[in-house]
CSV table of N, CA and C and ligand atoms in Angstrom, one decimal:
chain,number,residue,atom,x,y,z
A,1,UNK,N,89.2,-132.6,-203.8
A,1,UNK,CA,88.8,-132.3,-205.2
A,1,UNK,C,89.6,-131.1,-205.7
A,2,UNK,N,90.2,-131.3,-206.8
A,2,UNK,CA,91.0,-130.2,-207.4
A,2,UNK,C,90.1,-129.2,-208.3
A,3,UNK,N,90.3,-128.0,-208.1
A,3,UNK,CA,89.5,-127.0,-208.9
A,3,UNK,C,90.2,-126.9,-210.3
A,4,UNK,N,89.5,-126.4,-211.2
A,4,UNK,CA,90.0,-126.3,-212.6
A,4,UNK,C,91.3,-125.5,-212.6
A,5,UNK,N,91.4,-124.4,-211.9
A,5,UNK,CA,92.6,-123.5,-212.0
A,5,UNK,C,93.8,-124.3,-211.4
A,6,UNK,N,93.5,-125.1,-210.4
A,6,UNK,CA,94.5,-125.9,-209.7
A,6,UNK,C,95.1,-126.9,-210.7
A,7,UNK,N,94.2,-127.5,-211.4
A,7,UNK,CA,94.6,-128.5,-212.4
A,7,UNK,C,95.4,-127.9,-213.5
A,8,UNK,N,95.0,-126.7,-213.9
A,8,UNK,CA,95.7,-126.0,-215.0
A,8,UNK,C,97.1,-125.6,-214.5
A,9,UNK,N,97.2,-125.2,-213.2
A,9,UNK,CA,98.5,-124.8,-212.6
A,9,UNK,C,99.4,-126.0,-212.6
A,10,UNK,N,98.9,-127.2,-212.2
A,10,UNK,CA,99.7,-128.3,-212.1
A,10,UNK,C,100.1,-128.8,-213.5
A,11,UNK,N,99.2,-128.7,-214.4
A,11,UNK,CA,99.5,-129.1,-215.8
A,11,UNK,C,100.6,-128.3,-216.4
A,12,UNK,N,100.5,-127.0,-216.1
A,12,UNK,CA,101.6,-126.0,-216.6
A,12,UNK,C,102.9,-126.4,-216.0
A,13,UNK,N,102.9,-126.7,-214.7
A,13,UNK,CA,104.1,-127.1,-214.0
A,13,UNK,C,104.7,-128.4,-214.6
A,14,UNK,N,103.9,-129.4,-214.9
A,14,UNK,CA,104.3,-130.6,-215.5
A,14,UNK,C,104.9,-130.4,-216.9
A,15,UNK,N,104.2,-129.6,-217.7
A,15,UNK,CA,104.7,-129.3,-219.0
A,15,UNK,C,106.1,-128.6,-219.0
A,16,UNK,N,106.2,-127.7,-218.0
A,16,UNK,CA,107.5,-127.0,-217.8
A,16,UNK,C,108.6,-128.0,-217.5
A,17,UNK,N,108.3,-128.9,-216.6
A,17,UNK,CA,109.3,-129.9,-216.2
A,17,UNK,C,109.7,-130.8,-217.4
A,18,UNK,N,108.7,-131.1,-218.2
A,18,UNK,CA,109.0,-132.0,-219.3
A,18,UNK,C,109.9,-131.2,-220.3
A,19,UNK,N,109.5,-129.9,-220.5
A,19,UNK,CA,110.3,-129.1,-221.4
A,19,UNK,C,111.8,-129.0,-221.0
A,20,UNK,N,112.0,-128.9,-219.7
A,20,UNK,CA,113.3,-128.8,-219.1
A,20,UNK,C,114.1,-130.1,-219.4
A,21,UNK,N,113.5,-131.2,-219.2
A,21,UNK,CA,114.2,-132.5,-219.5
A,21,UNK,C,114.5,-132.6,-221.0
A,22,UNK,N,113.6,-132.2,-221.8
A,22,UNK,CA,113.8,-132.3,-223.3
A,22,UNK,C,114.9,-131.3,-223.7
A,23,UNK,N,114.9,-130.2,-223.1
A,23,UNK,CA,115.9,-129.2,-223.5
A,23,UNK,C,117.3,-129.7,-223.0
A,24,UNK,N,117.3,-130.3,-221.9
A,24,UNK,CA,118.5,-130.8,-221.4
A,24,UNK,C,119.0,-131.9,-222.3
A,25,UNK,N,118.1,-132.7,-222.8
A,25,UNK,CA,118.4,-133.8,-223.7
A,25,UNK,C,118.9,-133.2,-225.1
A,26,UNK,N,118.3,-132.1,-225.5
A,26,UNK,CA,118.7,-131.4,-226.7
A,26,UNK,C,120.2,-131.0,-226.6
A,27,UNK,N,120.5,-130.4,-225.4
A,27,UNK,CA,121.9,-130.0,-225.2
A,27,UNK,C,122.8,-131.1,-225.3
A,28,UNK,N,122.4,-132.3,-224.7
A,28,UNK,CA,123.3,-133.4,-224.7
A,28,UNK,C,123.5,-133.9,-226.2
A,29,UNK,N,122.4,-133.9,-226.9
A,29,UNK,CA,122.5,-134.3,-228.3
A,29,UNK,C,123.4,-133.5,-229.1
A,30,UNK,N,123.3,-132.2,-228.8
A,30,UNK,CA,124.2,-131.2,-229.5
A,30,UNK,C,125.7,-131.5,-229.1
A,31,UNK,N,125.9,-131.6,-227.9
A,31,UNK,CA,127.3,-131.7,-227.4
A,31,UNK,C,127.9,-133.1,-227.8
A,32,UNK,N,127.0,-134.1,-227.8
A,32,UNK,CA,127.5,-135.4,-228.2
A,32,UNK,C,127.6,-135.6,-229.7
A,33,UNK,N,127.0,-134.7,-230.4
A,33,UNK,CA,127.1,-134.7,-231.9
A,33,UNK,C,126.5,-136.0,-232.4
A,34,UNK,N,125.5,-136.5,-231.7
A,34,UNK,CA,124.9,-137.8,-232.1
A,34,UNK,C,123.7,-137.5,-233.1
A,35,UNK,N,123.4,-136.3,-233.2
A,35,UNK,CA,122.2,-136.0,-233.9
A,35,UNK,C,122.4,-136.1,-235.4
A,36,UNK,N,123.7,-135.8,-235.8
A,36,UNK,CA,124.1,-135.8,-237.2
A,36,UNK,C,123.1,-135.1,-238.1
A,37,UNK,N,122.3,-135.9,-238.9
A,37,UNK,CA,121.4,-135.3,-239.8
A,37,UNK,C,120.1,-134.9,-239.2
A,38,UNK,N,119.9,-135.3,-238.0
A,38,UNK,CA,118.6,-135.1,-237.4
A,38,UNK,C,118.4,-133.6,-237.0
A,39,UNK,N,117.3,-133.1,-237.4
A,39,UNK,CA,116.9,-131.7,-237.0
A,39,UNK,C,116.5,-131.7,-235.5
A,40,UNK,N,117.2,-130.9,-234.7
A,40,UNK,CA,116.9,-130.8,-233.3
A,40,UNK,C,115.4,-130.4,-233.1
A,41,UNK,N,114.9,-129.5,-233.9
A,41,UNK,CA,113.6,-129.1,-233.8
A,41,UNK,C,112.5,-130.2,-233.8
A,42,UNK,N,112.9,-131.3,-234.5
A,42,UNK,CA,111.9,-132.4,-234.7
A,42,UNK,C,111.7,-133.1,-233.4
A,43,UNK,N,112.6,-133.0,-232.5
A,43,UNK,CA,112.6,-133.8,-231.3
A,43,UNK,C,111.3,-133.7,-230.5
A,44,UNK,N,110.8,-132.5,-230.5
A,44,UNK,CA,109.6,-132.2,-229.7
A,44,UNK,C,108.3,-132.8,-230.3
A,45,UNK,N,108.4,-133.1,-231.6
A,45,UNK,CA,107.2,-133.5,-232.3
A,45,UNK,C,107.3,-135.0,-232.5
A,46,UNK,N,108.4,-135.6,-232.3
A,46,UNK,CA,108.6,-137.0,-232.6
A,46,UNK,C,107.9,-137.9,-231.7
A,47,UNK,N,106.8,-138.6,-232.2
A,47,UNK,CA,106.0,-139.4,-231.3
A,47,UNK,C,106.8,-140.7,-230.9
A,48,UNK,N,107.7,-141.1,-231.7
A,48,UNK,CA,108.5,-142.3,-231.4
A,48,UNK,C,109.7,-142.0,-230.6
A,49,UNK,N,109.9,-140.8,-230.2
A,49,UNK,CA,111.1,-140.3,-229.6
A,49,UNK,C,111.5,-141.2,-228.4
A,50,UNK,N,110.5,-141.6,-227.6
A,50,UNK,CA,110.8,-142.3,-226.4
A,50,UNK,C,111.3,-143.7,-226.7
A,51,UNK,N,111.0,-144.2,-227.9
A,51,UNK,CA,111.5,-145.5,-228.3
A,51,UNK,C,112.8,-145.4,-229.0
A,52,UNK,N,113.2,-144.2,-229.3
A,52,UNK,CA,114.5,-144.1,-230.1
A,52,UNK,C,115.7,-144.4,-229.3
A,53,UNK,N,116.7,-144.9,-229.9
A,53,UNK,CA,117.9,-145.3,-229.3
A,53,UNK,C,118.6,-144.1,-228.6
A,54,UNK,N,118.7,-143.0,-229.4
A,54,UNK,CA,119.4,-141.8,-228.9
A,54,UNK,C,118.8,-141.3,-227.6
A,55,UNK,N,117.5,-141.3,-227.6
A,55,UNK,CA,116.8,-140.8,-226.5
A,55,UNK,C,117.1,-141.6,-225.3
A,56,UNK,N,117.1,-142.9,-225.4
A,56,UNK,CA,117.3,-143.8,-224.3
A,56,UNK,C,118.8,-143.8,-223.8
A,57,UNK,N,119.7,-143.6,-224.8
A,57,UNK,CA,121.1,-143.5,-224.4
A,57,UNK,C,121.4,-142.3,-223.6
A,58,UNK,N,120.8,-141.2,-224.0
A,58,UNK,CA,121.2,-139.9,-223.5
A,58,UNK,C,120.5,-139.5,-222.2
A,59,UNK,N,119.3,-140.1,-222.0
A,59,UNK,CA,118.6,-139.8,-220.8
A,59,UNK,C,119.1,-140.6,-219.7
A,60,UNK,N,119.3,-140.0,-218.5
A,60,UNK,CA,119.7,-140.8,-217.4
A,60,UNK,C,118.5,-141.6,-216.9
A,61,UNK,N,118.7,-142.6,-216.1
A,61,UNK,CA,117.6,-143.4,-215.5
A,61,UNK,C,116.6,-142.5,-214.8
A,62,UNK,N,117.2,-141.6,-214.1
A,62,UNK,CA,116.4,-140.6,-213.3
A,62,UNK,C,115.5,-139.7,-214.2
A,63,UNK,N,116.1,-139.2,-215.3
A,63,UNK,CA,115.4,-138.4,-216.2
A,63,UNK,C,114.2,-139.1,-216.8
A,64,UNK,N,114.6,-140.4,-217.2
A,64,UNK,CA,113.5,-141.2,-217.9
A,64,UNK,C,112.4,-141.5,-216.9
A,65,UNK,N,112.8,-141.8,-215.7
A,65,UNK,CA,111.8,-142.1,-214.6
A,65,UNK,C,110.9,-140.8,-214.4
A,66,UNK,N,111.5,-139.7,-214.4
A,66,UNK,CA,110.8,-138.5,-214.2
A,66,UNK,C,109.8,-138.2,-215.4
A,67,UNK,N,110.4,-138.4,-216.5
A,67,UNK,CA,109.6,-138.2,-217.7
A,67,UNK,C,108.4,-139.2,-217.8
A,68,UNK,N,108.6,-140.4,-217.4
A,68,UNK,CA,107.5,-141.4,-217.2
A,68,UNK,C,106.4,-140.9,-216.3
A,69,UNK,N,106.9,-140.3,-215.2
A,69,UNK,CA,105.9,-139.8,-214.1
A,69,UNK,C,105.2,-138.6,-214.7
A,70,UNK,N,105.9,-137.8,-215.4
A,70,UNK,CA,105.2,-136.6,-216.0
A,70,UNK,C,104.2,-137.0,-217.0
A,71,UNK,N,104.6,-138.0,-217.9
A,71,UNK,CA,103.6,-138.4,-218.9
A,71,UNK,C,102.4,-139.1,-218.2
A,72,UNK,N,102.6,-139.9,-217.2
A,72,UNK,CA,101.5,-140.5,-216.6
A,72,UNK,C,100.6,-139.5,-215.9
A,73,UNK,N,101.2,-138.5,-215.2
A,73,UNK,CA,100.4,-137.5,-214.6
A,73,UNK,C,99.6,-136.7,-215.6
A,74,UNK,N,100.2,-136.4,-216.7
A,74,UNK,CA,99.6,-135.6,-217.8
A,74,UNK,C,98.4,-136.4,-218.3
A,75,UNK,N,98.6,-137.7,-218.5
A,75,UNK,CA,97.5,-138.5,-219.1
A,75,UNK,C,96.3,-138.6,-218.1
A,76,UNK,N,96.7,-138.6,-216.8
A,76,UNK,CA,95.6,-138.7,-215.8
A,76,UNK,C,94.9,-137.4,-215.8
A,77,UNK,N,95.6,-136.3,-216.0
A,77,UNK,CA,95.0,-135.0,-216.0
A,77,UNK,C,93.9,-134.9,-217.2
A,78,UNK,N,94.3,-135.6,-218.3
A,78,UNK,CA,93.4,-135.6,-219.4
A,78,UNK,C,92.1,-136.4,-219.1
A,79,UNK,N,92.3,-137.5,-218.5
A,79,UNK,CA,91.2,-138.4,-218.2
A,79,UNK,C,90.4,-138.1,-217.0
A,80,UNK,N,90.9,-137.1,-216.2
A,80,UNK,CA,90.2,-136.7,-215.0
A,80,UNK,C,90.5,-137.7,-213.8
A,81,UNK,N,91.5,-138.5,-214.0
A,81,UNK,CA,91.8,-139.4,-212.9
A,81,UNK,C,92.9,-138.8,-211.9
A,82,UNK,N,93.4,-137.7,-212.4
A,82,UNK,CA,94.5,-137.1,-211.6
A,82,UNK,C,94.0,-136.6,-210.2
A,83,UNK,N,94.9,-136.8,-209.2
A,83,UNK,CA,94.7,-136.3,-207.9
A,83,UNK,C,94.0,-137.3,-207.0
A,84,UNK,N,93.8,-138.6,-207.5
A,84,UNK,CA,93.2,-139.6,-206.6
A,84,UNK,C,94.2,-140.7,-206.3
A,85,UNK,N,94.2,-141.1,-205.1
A,85,UNK,CA,95.1,-142.2,-204.7
A,85,UNK,C,94.9,-143.5,-205.4
A,86,UNK,N,95.9,-144.1,-205.9
A,86,UNK,CA,95.8,-145.3,-206.7
A,86,UNK,C,95.3,-146.5,-205.8
A,87,UNK,N,95.6,-146.4,-204.6
A,87,UNK,CA,95.3,-147.5,-203.7
A,87,UNK,C,93.9,-147.4,-203.1
A,88,UNK,N,93.6,-146.2,-202.5
A,88,UNK,CA,92.4,-146.1,-201.8
A,88,UNK,C,91.3,-145.2,-202.4
A,89,UNK,N,91.7,-144.6,-203.6
A,89,UNK,CA,90.8,-143.8,-204.3
A,89,UNK,C,90.4,-142.5,-203.6
A,90,UNK,N,91.1,-142.2,-202.5
A,90,UNK,CA,90.8,-140.9,-201.9
A,90,UNK,C,91.5,-139.8,-202.7
A,91,UNK,N,90.9,-138.6,-202.6
A,91,UNK,CA,91.5,-137.4,-203.2
A,91,UNK,C,92.8,-137.1,-202.5
A,92,UNK,N,93.8,-136.9,-203.2
A,92,UNK,CA,95.1,-136.5,-202.6
A,92,UNK,C,95.0,-135.0,-202.4
A,93,UNK,N,95.4,-134.5,-201.2
A,93,UNK,CA,95.3,-133.1,-200.9
A,93,UNK,C,96.1,-132.2,-201.9
A,94,UNK,N,95.5,-131.1,-202.3
A,94,UNK,CA,96.2,-130.3,-203.3
A,94,UNK,C,97.5,-129.8,-202.9
A,95,UNK,N,97.7,-129.6,-201.6
A,95,UNK,CA,99.0,-129.2,-201.0
A,95,UNK,C,100.1,-130.2,-201.4
A,96,UNK,N,99.7,-131.5,-201.3
A,96,UNK,CA,100.7,-132.6,-201.6
A,96,UNK,C,100.9,-132.6,-203.1
A,97,UNK,N,99.9,-132.4,-203.9
A,97,UNK,CA,100.1,-132.4,-205.3
A,97,UNK,C,101.0,-131.3,-205.8
A,98,UNK,N,100.8,-130.1,-205.1
A,98,UNK,CA,101.6,-129.0,-205.5
A,98,UNK,C,103.1,-129.3,-205.2
A,99,UNK,N,103.3,-129.9,-204.1
A,99,UNK,CA,104.7,-130.2,-203.7
A,99,UNK,C,105.3,-131.4,-204.5
A,100,UNK,N,104.4,-132.3,-204.8
A,100,UNK,CA,104.8,-133.5,-205.6
A,100,UNK,C,103.8,-133.8,-206.7
A,101,UNK,N,103.9,-133.1,-207.8
A,101,UNK,CA,102.9,-133.2,-208.8
A,101,UNK,C,102.7,-134.6,-209.3
A,102,UNK,N,103.7,-135.5,-209.1
A,102,UNK,CA,103.5,-136.9,-209.6
A,102,UNK,C,103.0,-137.8,-208.6
A,103,UNK,N,102.6,-137.3,-207.4
A,103,UNK,CA,102.1,-138.2,-206.4
A,103,UNK,C,100.9,-139.0,-206.9
A,104,UNK,N,101.0,-140.3,-206.8
A,104,UNK,CA,99.8,-141.1,-207.2
A,104,UNK,C,99.2,-141.8,-206.0
A,105,UNK,N,99.8,-141.6,-204.9
A,105,UNK,CA,99.3,-142.2,-203.6
A,105,UNK,C,99.1,-141.2,-202.6
A,106,UNK,N,98.2,-141.3,-201.7
A,106,UNK,CA,98.0,-140.4,-200.6
A,106,UNK,C,99.2,-140.8,-199.6
A,107,UNK,N,99.4,-139.9,-198.6
A,107,UNK,CA,100.5,-140.1,-197.7
A,107,UNK,C,100.4,-141.4,-197.0
A,108,UNK,N,99.2,-141.8,-196.5
A,108,UNK,CA,99.0,-143.1,-195.8
A,108,UNK,C,99.4,-144.3,-196.7
A,109,UNK,N,98.9,-144.3,-197.9
A,109,UNK,CA,99.2,-145.5,-198.7
A,109,UNK,C,100.6,-145.5,-199.1
A,110,UNK,N,101.2,-144.3,-199.3
A,110,UNK,CA,102.6,-144.3,-199.7
A,110,UNK,C,103.5,-144.8,-198.6
A,111,UNK,N,103.2,-144.4,-197.3
A,111,UNK,CA,104.1,-144.9,-196.3
A,111,UNK,C,103.8,-146.4,-196.0
A,112,UNK,N,102.6,-146.8,-196.3
A,112,UNK,CA,102.3,-148.3,-196.2
A,112,UNK,C,103.1,-149.1,-197.2
A,113,UNK,N,103.0,-148.6,-198.4
A,113,UNK,CA,103.8,-149.3,-199.5
A,113,UNK,C,105.3,-149.3,-199.2
A,114,UNK,N,105.8,-148.2,-198.7
A,114,UNK,CA,107.2,-148.1,-198.4
A,114,UNK,C,107.6,-149.1,-197.4
A,115,UNK,N,106.7,-149.2,-196.4
A,115,UNK,CA,107.1,-150.2,-195.3
A,115,UNK,C,107.0,-151.6,-195.8
A,116,UNK,N,106.1,-151.9,-196.8
A,116,UNK,CA,106.0,-153.2,-197.4
A,116,UNK,C,107.1,-153.5,-198.3
A,117,UNK,N,107.5,-152.5,-199.1
A,117,UNK,CA,108.6,-152.8,-200.1
A,117,UNK,C,110.0,-152.6,-199.4
A,118,UNK,N,110.0,-151.9,-198.4
A,118,UNK,CA,111.3,-151.6,-197.7
A,118,UNK,C,112.2,-150.8,-198.5
A,119,UNK,N,111.8,-150.1,-199.5
A,119,UNK,CA,112.6,-149.2,-200.3
A,119,UNK,C,112.0,-147.8,-200.4
A,120,UNK,N,112.4,-147.0,-199.5
A,120,UNK,CA,111.8,-145.6,-199.5
A,120,UNK,C,112.1,-144.9,-200.8
A,121,UNK,N,111.2,-144.2,-201.3
A,121,UNK,CA,111.4,-143.5,-202.6
A,121,UNK,C,112.5,-142.6,-202.6
A,122,UNK,N,112.9,-142.1,-201.4
A,122,UNK,CA,114.0,-141.2,-201.3
A,122,UNK,C,115.3,-141.9,-201.9
A,123,UNK,N,115.4,-143.2,-201.8
A,123,UNK,CA,116.5,-143.9,-202.3
A,123,UNK,C,116.6,-143.7,-203.9
A,124,UNK,N,115.5,-143.9,-204.5
A,124,UNK,CA,115.4,-143.7,-206.0
A,124,UNK,C,115.7,-142.2,-206.3
A,125,UNK,N,115.2,-141.3,-205.5
A,125,UNK,CA,115.4,-139.9,-205.8
A,125,UNK,C,116.8,-139.5,-205.8
A,126,UNK,N,117.5,-140.1,-204.8
A,126,UNK,CA,118.9,-139.6,-204.6
A,126,UNK,C,119.9,-140.3,-205.5
A,127,UNK,N,119.5,-141.4,-206.2
A,127,UNK,CA,120.4,-142.0,-207.1
A,127,UNK,C,120.6,-141.2,-208.4
A,128,UNK,N,121.7,-141.3,-209.0
A,128,UNK,CA,122.0,-140.7,-210.3
A,128,UNK,C,122.2,-139.3,-210.1
B,7,LIG,ZN1,95.5,-143.9,-200.4
C-alpha cells in the first residue's frame, strides 16, 4: 500500500517525465517549423493535442508509448487504482514503482506474461 507522500512523489516524477517529452516535442516543432501560426505556449493546454497530426508526426513511437503510459499511470493515481497489479490485484511494491513508475503488473505477473507473449518488454524499450 502506497502512502500519500509516496503517491505524490511518483506523481511529481510522472509529471516531470511528461513535461520533458512535451518540451522535446516543442523543440522539434520549433526546428521543423511546422508550427507556423500556432502558438507554442498553447501546446500544453491543448486537450486535442494527442489527436493532432503534428503531435503524432513528431513524436516517436517510443515517446508516444511513454506518454500513454504516463497518462494511464496519472489517471490511475487520480482514481486510486495506482500501484495494484492488473492481473492479480496485489499491491506492487513501492520499490518497484519507484524504479518503474508505469509498472501495471507485479514482477510475477509480468514475467508470466512475457513468457506467454514471448516478447520481453526490453525489446520495446530498446527500439527507437
Ligand atoms: Zn500480479
